[in-house]
Short mmCIF file of N, CA and C in Angstrom, two decimals:
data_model
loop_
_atom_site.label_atom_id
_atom_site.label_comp_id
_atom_site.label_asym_id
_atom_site.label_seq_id
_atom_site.Cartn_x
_atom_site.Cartn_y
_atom_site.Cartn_z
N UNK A 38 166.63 104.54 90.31
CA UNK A 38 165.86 103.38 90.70
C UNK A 38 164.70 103.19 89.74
N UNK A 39 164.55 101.69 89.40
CA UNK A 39 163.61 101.70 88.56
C UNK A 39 162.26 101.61 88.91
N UNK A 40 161.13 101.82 88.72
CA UNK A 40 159.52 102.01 89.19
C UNK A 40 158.70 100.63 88.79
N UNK A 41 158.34 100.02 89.62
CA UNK A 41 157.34 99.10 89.10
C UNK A 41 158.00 98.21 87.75
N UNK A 42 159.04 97.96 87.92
CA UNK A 42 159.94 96.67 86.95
C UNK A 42 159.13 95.87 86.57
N UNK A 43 159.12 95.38 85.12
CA UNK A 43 158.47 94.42 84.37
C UNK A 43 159.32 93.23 84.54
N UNK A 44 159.27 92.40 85.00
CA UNK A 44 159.46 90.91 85.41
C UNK A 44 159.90 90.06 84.27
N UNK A 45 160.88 90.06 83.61
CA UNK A 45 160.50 89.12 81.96
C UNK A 45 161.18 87.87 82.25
N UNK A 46 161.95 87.43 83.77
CA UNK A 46 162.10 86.00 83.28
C UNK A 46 161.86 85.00 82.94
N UNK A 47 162.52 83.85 82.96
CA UNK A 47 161.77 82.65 82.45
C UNK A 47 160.53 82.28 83.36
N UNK A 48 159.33 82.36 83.06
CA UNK A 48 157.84 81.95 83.77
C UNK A 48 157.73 80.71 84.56
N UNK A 49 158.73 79.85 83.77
CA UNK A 49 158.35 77.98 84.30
C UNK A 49 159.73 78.16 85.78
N UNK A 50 160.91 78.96 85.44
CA UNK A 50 161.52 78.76 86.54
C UNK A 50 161.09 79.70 87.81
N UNK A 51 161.18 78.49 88.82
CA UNK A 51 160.99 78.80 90.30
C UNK A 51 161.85 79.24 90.99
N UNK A 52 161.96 80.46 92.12
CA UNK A 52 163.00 81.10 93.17
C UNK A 52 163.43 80.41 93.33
N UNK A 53 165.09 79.94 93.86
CA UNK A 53 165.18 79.25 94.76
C UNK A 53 164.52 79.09 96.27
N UNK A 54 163.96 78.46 96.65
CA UNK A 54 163.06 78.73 98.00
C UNK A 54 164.08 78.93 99.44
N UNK A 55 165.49 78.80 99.37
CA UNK A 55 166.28 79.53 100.40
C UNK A 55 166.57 80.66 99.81
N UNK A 56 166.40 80.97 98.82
CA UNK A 56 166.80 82.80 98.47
C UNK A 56 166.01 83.26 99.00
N UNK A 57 164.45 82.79 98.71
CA UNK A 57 163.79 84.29 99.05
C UNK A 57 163.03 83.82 100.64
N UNK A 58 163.38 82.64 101.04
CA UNK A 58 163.46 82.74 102.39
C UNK A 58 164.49 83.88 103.55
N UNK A 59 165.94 83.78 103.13
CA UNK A 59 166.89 84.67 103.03
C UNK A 59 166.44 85.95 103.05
N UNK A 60 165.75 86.28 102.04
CA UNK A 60 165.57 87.54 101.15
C UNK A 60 164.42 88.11 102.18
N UNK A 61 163.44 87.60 102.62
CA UNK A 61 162.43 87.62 103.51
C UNK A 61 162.79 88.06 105.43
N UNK A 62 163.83 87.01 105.47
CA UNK A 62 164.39 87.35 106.58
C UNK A 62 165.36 88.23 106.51
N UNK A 63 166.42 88.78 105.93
CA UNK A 63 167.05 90.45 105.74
C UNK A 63 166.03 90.93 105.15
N UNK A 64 165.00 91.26 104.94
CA UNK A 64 163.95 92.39 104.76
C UNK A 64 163.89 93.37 105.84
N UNK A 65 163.77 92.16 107.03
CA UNK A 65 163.17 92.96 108.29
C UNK A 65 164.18 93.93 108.85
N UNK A 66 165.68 93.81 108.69
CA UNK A 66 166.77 94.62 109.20
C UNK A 66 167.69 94.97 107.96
N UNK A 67 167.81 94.47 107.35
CA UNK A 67 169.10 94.43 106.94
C UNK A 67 169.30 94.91 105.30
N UNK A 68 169.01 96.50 104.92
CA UNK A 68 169.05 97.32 103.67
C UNK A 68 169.80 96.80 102.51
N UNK A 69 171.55 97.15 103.36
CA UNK A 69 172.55 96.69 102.21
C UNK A 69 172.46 95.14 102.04
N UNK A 70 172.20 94.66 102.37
CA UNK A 70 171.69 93.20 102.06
C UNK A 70 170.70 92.83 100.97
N UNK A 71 169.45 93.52 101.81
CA UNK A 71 168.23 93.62 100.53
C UNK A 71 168.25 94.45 99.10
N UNK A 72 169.41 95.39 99.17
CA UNK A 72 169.58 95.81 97.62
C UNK A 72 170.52 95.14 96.84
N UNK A 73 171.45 94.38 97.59
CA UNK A 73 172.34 93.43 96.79
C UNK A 73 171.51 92.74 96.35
N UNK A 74 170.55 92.13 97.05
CA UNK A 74 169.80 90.99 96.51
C UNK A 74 168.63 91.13 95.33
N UNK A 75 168.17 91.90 95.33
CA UNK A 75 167.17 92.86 94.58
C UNK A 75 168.16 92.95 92.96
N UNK A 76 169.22 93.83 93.18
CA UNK A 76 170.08 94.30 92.00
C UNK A 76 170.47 93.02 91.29
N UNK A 77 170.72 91.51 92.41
CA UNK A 77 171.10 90.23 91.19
C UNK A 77 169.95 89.78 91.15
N UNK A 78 168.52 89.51 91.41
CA UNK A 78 167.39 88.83 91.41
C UNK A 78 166.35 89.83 91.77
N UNK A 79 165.59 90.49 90.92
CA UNK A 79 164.91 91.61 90.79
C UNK A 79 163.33 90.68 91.41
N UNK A 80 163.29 89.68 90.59
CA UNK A 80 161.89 89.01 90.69
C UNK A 80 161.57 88.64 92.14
N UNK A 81 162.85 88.67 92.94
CA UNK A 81 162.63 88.48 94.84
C UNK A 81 161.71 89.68 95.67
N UNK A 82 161.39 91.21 94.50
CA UNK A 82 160.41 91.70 95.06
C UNK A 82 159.18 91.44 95.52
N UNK A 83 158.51 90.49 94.59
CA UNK A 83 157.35 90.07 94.94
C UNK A 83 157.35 88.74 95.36
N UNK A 84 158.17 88.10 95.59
CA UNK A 84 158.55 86.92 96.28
C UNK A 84 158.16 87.03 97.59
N UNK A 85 157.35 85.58 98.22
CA UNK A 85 156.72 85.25 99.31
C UNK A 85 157.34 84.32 99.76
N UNK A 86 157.17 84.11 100.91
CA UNK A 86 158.13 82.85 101.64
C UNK A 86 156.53 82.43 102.63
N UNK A 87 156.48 81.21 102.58
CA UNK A 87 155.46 80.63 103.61
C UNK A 87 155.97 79.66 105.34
N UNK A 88 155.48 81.12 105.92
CA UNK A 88 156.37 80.04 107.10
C UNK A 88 155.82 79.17 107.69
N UNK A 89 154.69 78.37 107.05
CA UNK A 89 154.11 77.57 107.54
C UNK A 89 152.46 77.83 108.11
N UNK A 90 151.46 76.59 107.77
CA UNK A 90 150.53 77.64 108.48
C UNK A 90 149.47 78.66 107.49
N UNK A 91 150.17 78.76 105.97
CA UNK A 91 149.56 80.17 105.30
C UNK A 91 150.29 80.62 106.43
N UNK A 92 150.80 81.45 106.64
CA UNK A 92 151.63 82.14 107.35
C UNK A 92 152.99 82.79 105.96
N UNK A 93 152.22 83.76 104.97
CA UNK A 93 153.01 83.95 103.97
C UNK A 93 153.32 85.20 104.36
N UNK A 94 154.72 85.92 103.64
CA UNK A 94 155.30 86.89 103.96
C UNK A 94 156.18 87.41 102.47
N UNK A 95 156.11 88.61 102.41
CA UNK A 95 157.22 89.16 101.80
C UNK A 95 158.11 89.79 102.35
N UNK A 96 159.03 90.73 101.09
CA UNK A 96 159.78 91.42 101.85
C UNK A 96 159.67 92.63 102.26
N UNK A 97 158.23 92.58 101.50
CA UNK A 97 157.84 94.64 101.83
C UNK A 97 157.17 93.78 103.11
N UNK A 98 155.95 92.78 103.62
CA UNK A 98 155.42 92.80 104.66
C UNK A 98 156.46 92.49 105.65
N UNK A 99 157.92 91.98 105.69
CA UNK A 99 158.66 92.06 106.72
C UNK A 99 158.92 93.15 107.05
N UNK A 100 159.58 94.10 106.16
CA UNK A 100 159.86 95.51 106.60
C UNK A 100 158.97 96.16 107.18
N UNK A 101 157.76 96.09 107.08
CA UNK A 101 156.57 96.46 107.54
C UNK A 101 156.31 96.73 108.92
N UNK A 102 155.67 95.07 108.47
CA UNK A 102 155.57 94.66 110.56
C UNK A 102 156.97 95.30 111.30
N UNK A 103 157.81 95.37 110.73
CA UNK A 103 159.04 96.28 112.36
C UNK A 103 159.44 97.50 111.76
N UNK A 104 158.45 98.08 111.13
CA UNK A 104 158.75 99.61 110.88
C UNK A 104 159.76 100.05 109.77
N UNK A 105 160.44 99.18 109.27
CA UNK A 105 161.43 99.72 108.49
C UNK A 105 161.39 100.14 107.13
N UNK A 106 160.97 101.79 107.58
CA UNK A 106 160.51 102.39 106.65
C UNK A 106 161.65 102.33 104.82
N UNK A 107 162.92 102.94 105.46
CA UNK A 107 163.79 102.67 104.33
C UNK A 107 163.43 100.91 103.42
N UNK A 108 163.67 99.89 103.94
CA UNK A 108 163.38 99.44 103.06
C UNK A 108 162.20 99.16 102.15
N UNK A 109 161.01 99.15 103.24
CA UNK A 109 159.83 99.47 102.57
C UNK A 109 159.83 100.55 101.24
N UNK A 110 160.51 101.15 101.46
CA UNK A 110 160.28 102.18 100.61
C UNK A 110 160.91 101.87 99.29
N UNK A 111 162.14 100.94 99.25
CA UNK A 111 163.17 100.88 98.65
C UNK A 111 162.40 99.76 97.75
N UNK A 112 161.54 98.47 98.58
CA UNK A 112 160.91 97.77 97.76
C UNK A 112 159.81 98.46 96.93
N UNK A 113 159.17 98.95 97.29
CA UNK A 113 158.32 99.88 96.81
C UNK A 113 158.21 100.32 95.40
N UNK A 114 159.75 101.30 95.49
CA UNK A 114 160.31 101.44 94.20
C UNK A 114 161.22 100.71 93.45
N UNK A 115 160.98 99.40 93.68
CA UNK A 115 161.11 98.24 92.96
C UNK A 115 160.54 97.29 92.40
N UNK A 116 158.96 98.04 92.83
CA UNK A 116 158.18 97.61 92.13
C UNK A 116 157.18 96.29 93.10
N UNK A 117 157.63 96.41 94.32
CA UNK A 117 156.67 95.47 95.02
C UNK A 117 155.36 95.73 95.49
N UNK A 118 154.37 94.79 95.39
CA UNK A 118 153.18 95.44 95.73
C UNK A 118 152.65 95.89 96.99
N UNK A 119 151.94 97.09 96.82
CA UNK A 119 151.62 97.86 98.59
C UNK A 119 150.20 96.82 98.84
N UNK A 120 149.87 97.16 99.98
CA UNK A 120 149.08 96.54 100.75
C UNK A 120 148.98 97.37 101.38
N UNK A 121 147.29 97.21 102.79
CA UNK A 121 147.11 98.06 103.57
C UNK A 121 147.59 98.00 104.63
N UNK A 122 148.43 96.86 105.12
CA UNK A 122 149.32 96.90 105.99
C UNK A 122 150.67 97.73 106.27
N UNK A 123 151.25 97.97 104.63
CA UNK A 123 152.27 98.81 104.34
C UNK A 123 152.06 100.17 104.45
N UNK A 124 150.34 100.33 104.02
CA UNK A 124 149.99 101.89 104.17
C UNK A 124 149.40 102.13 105.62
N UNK A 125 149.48 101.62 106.05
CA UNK A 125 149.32 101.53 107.51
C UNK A 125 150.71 102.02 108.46
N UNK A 126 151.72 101.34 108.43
CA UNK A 126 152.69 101.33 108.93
C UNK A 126 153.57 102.86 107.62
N UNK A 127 153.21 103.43 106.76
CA UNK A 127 153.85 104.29 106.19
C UNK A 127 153.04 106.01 106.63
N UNK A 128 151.90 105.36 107.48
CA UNK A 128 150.76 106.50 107.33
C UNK A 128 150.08 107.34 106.78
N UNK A 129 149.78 106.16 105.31
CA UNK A 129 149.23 106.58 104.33
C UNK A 129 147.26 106.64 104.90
N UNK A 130 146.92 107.87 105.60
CA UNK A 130 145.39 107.27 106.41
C UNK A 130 144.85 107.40 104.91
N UNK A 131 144.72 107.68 103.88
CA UNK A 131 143.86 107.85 102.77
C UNK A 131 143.72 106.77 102.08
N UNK A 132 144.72 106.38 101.89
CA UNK A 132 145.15 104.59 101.34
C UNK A 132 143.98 103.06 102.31
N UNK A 133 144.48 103.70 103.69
CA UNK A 133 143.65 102.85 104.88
C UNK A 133 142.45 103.00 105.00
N UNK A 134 141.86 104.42 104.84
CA UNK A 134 140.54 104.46 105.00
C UNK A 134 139.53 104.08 103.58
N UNK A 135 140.35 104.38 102.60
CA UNK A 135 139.46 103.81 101.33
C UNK A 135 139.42 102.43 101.18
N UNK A 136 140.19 101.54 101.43
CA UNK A 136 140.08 100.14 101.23
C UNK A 136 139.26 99.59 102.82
N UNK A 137 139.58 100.28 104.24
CA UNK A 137 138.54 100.08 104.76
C UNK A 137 136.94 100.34 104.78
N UNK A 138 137.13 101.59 103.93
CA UNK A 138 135.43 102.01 103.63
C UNK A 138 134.89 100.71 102.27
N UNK A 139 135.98 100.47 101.79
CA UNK A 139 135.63 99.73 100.36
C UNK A 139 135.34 98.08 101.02
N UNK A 140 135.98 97.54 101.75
CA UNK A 140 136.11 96.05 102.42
C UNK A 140 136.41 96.43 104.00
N UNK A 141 134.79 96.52 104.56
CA UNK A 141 134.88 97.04 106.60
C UNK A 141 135.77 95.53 106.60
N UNK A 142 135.80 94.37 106.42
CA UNK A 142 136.39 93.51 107.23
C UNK A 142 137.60 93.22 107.12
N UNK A 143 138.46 94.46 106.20
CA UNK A 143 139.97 94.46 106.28
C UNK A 143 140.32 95.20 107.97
N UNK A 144 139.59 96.04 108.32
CA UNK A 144 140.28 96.59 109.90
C UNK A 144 140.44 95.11 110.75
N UNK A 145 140.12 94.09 110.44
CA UNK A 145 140.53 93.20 111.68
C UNK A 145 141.26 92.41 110.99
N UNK A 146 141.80 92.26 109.28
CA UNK A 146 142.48 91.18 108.81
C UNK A 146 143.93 91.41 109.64
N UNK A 147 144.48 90.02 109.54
CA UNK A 147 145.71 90.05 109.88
C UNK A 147 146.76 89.49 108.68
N UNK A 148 148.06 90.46 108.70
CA UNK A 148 148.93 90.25 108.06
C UNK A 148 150.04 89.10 108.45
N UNK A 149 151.45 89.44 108.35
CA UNK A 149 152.23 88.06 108.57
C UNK A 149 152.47 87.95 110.05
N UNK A 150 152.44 86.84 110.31
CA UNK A 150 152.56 86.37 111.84
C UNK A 150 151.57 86.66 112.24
N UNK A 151 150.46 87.09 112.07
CA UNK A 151 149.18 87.17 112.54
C UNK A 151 148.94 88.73 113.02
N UNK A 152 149.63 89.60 112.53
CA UNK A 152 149.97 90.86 112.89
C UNK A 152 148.96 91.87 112.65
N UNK A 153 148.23 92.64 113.33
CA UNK A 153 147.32 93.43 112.79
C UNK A 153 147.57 94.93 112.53
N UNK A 154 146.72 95.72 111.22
CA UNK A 154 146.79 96.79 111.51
C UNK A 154 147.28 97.65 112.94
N UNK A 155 146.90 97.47 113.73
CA UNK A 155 146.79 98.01 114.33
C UNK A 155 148.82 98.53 115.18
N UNK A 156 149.35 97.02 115.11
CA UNK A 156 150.82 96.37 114.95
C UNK A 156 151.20 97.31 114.01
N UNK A 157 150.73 97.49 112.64
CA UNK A 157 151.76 97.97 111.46
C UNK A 157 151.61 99.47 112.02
N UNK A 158 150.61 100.06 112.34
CA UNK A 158 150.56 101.82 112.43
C UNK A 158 151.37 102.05 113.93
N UNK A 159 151.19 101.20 114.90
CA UNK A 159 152.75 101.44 116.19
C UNK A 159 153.71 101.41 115.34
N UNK A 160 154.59 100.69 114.48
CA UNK A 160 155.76 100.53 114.34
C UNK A 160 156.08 101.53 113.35
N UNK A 161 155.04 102.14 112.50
CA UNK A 161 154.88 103.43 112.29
C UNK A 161 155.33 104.66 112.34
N UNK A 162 155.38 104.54 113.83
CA UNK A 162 155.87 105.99 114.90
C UNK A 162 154.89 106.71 114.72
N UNK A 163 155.83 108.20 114.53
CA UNK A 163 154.74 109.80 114.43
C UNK A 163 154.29 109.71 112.98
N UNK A 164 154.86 109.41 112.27
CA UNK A 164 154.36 109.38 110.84
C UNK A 164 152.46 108.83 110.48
N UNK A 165 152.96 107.61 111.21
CA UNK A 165 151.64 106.83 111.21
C UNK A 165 150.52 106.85 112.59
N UNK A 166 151.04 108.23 113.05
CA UNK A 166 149.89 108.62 114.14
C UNK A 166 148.52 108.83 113.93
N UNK A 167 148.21 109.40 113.05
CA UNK A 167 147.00 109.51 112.17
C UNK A 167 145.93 108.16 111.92
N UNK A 168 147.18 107.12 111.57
CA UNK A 168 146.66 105.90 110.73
C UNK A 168 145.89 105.13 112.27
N UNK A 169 147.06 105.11 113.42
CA UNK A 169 146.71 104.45 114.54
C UNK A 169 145.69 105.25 115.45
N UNK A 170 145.31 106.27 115.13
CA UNK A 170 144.11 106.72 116.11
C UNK A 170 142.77 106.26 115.40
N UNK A 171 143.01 106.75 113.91
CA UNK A 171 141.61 106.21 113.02
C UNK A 171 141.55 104.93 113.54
N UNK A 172 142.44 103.87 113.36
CA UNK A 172 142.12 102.46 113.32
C UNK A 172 141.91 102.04 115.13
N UNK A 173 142.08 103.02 116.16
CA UNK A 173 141.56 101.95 117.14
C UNK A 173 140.27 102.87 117.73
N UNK A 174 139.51 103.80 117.10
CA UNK A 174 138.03 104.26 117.08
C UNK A 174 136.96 102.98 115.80
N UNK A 175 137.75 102.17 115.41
CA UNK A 175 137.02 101.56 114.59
C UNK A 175 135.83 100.64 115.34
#
């Protein structure tokens, strides 16, 4: 798997906006799906879909919000960018507590669908037990 992929396509062309709508919605379940899609269109890692609203999403924050660690992970090492929502829900508390000590008014931001920390470290599980006790003493 490749690490943090350099992006070289053409700059002026745009996603198709049902791919990475698609691509956004199998994030949240659906693996063998999201690596087919990844392996023909690499640049759908950092691809956002807006569901309206600013209501933007990727495919690492879909996997996210419902726990699904495998693909999270899989985007990850494809080079998509983490967030503290992702390190939240992965139970990274070192990741969470430095960007909360660095910006206090990330503990109440909300991610996609209006989802909070607090959302990403439940879906978490035991992994992210750590992350969800720090964050509801805040």
């Amino acid at each position: 798997m490749q690490k943090n992929k350099d992006f070289a396509g053409d700059k002026d062309a745009q996603l198709e906006p049902a791919l990475v709508q698609e691509f956004v919605r199998f994030s949240h379940f659906n693996f063998d799906t999201v690596k087919k899609m990844v392996e023909s269109t690499p640049e759908l890692v950092t691809a956002s879909w807006d569901w309206g609203g600013g209501d933007f999403e990727t495919g690492l924050g879909a996997a996210s919000h419902v726990g699904n660690k495998k693909i999270a992970l899989y985007l990850l090492e494809q080079g998509a960018r983490p967030d503290i929502f992702t390190s939240a829900m992965l139970g990274q508390l070192d990741a969470v507590k430095s960007l909360i000590d660095s910006f206090p008014y990330l503990k109440d931001c909300k991610g996609p669908h209006g989802l909070s920390l607090i959302h990403h470290a439940e879906k978490g599980g035991d992994e992210a037990k750590t992350v969800l006790e720090y964050l509801k003493i805040l």
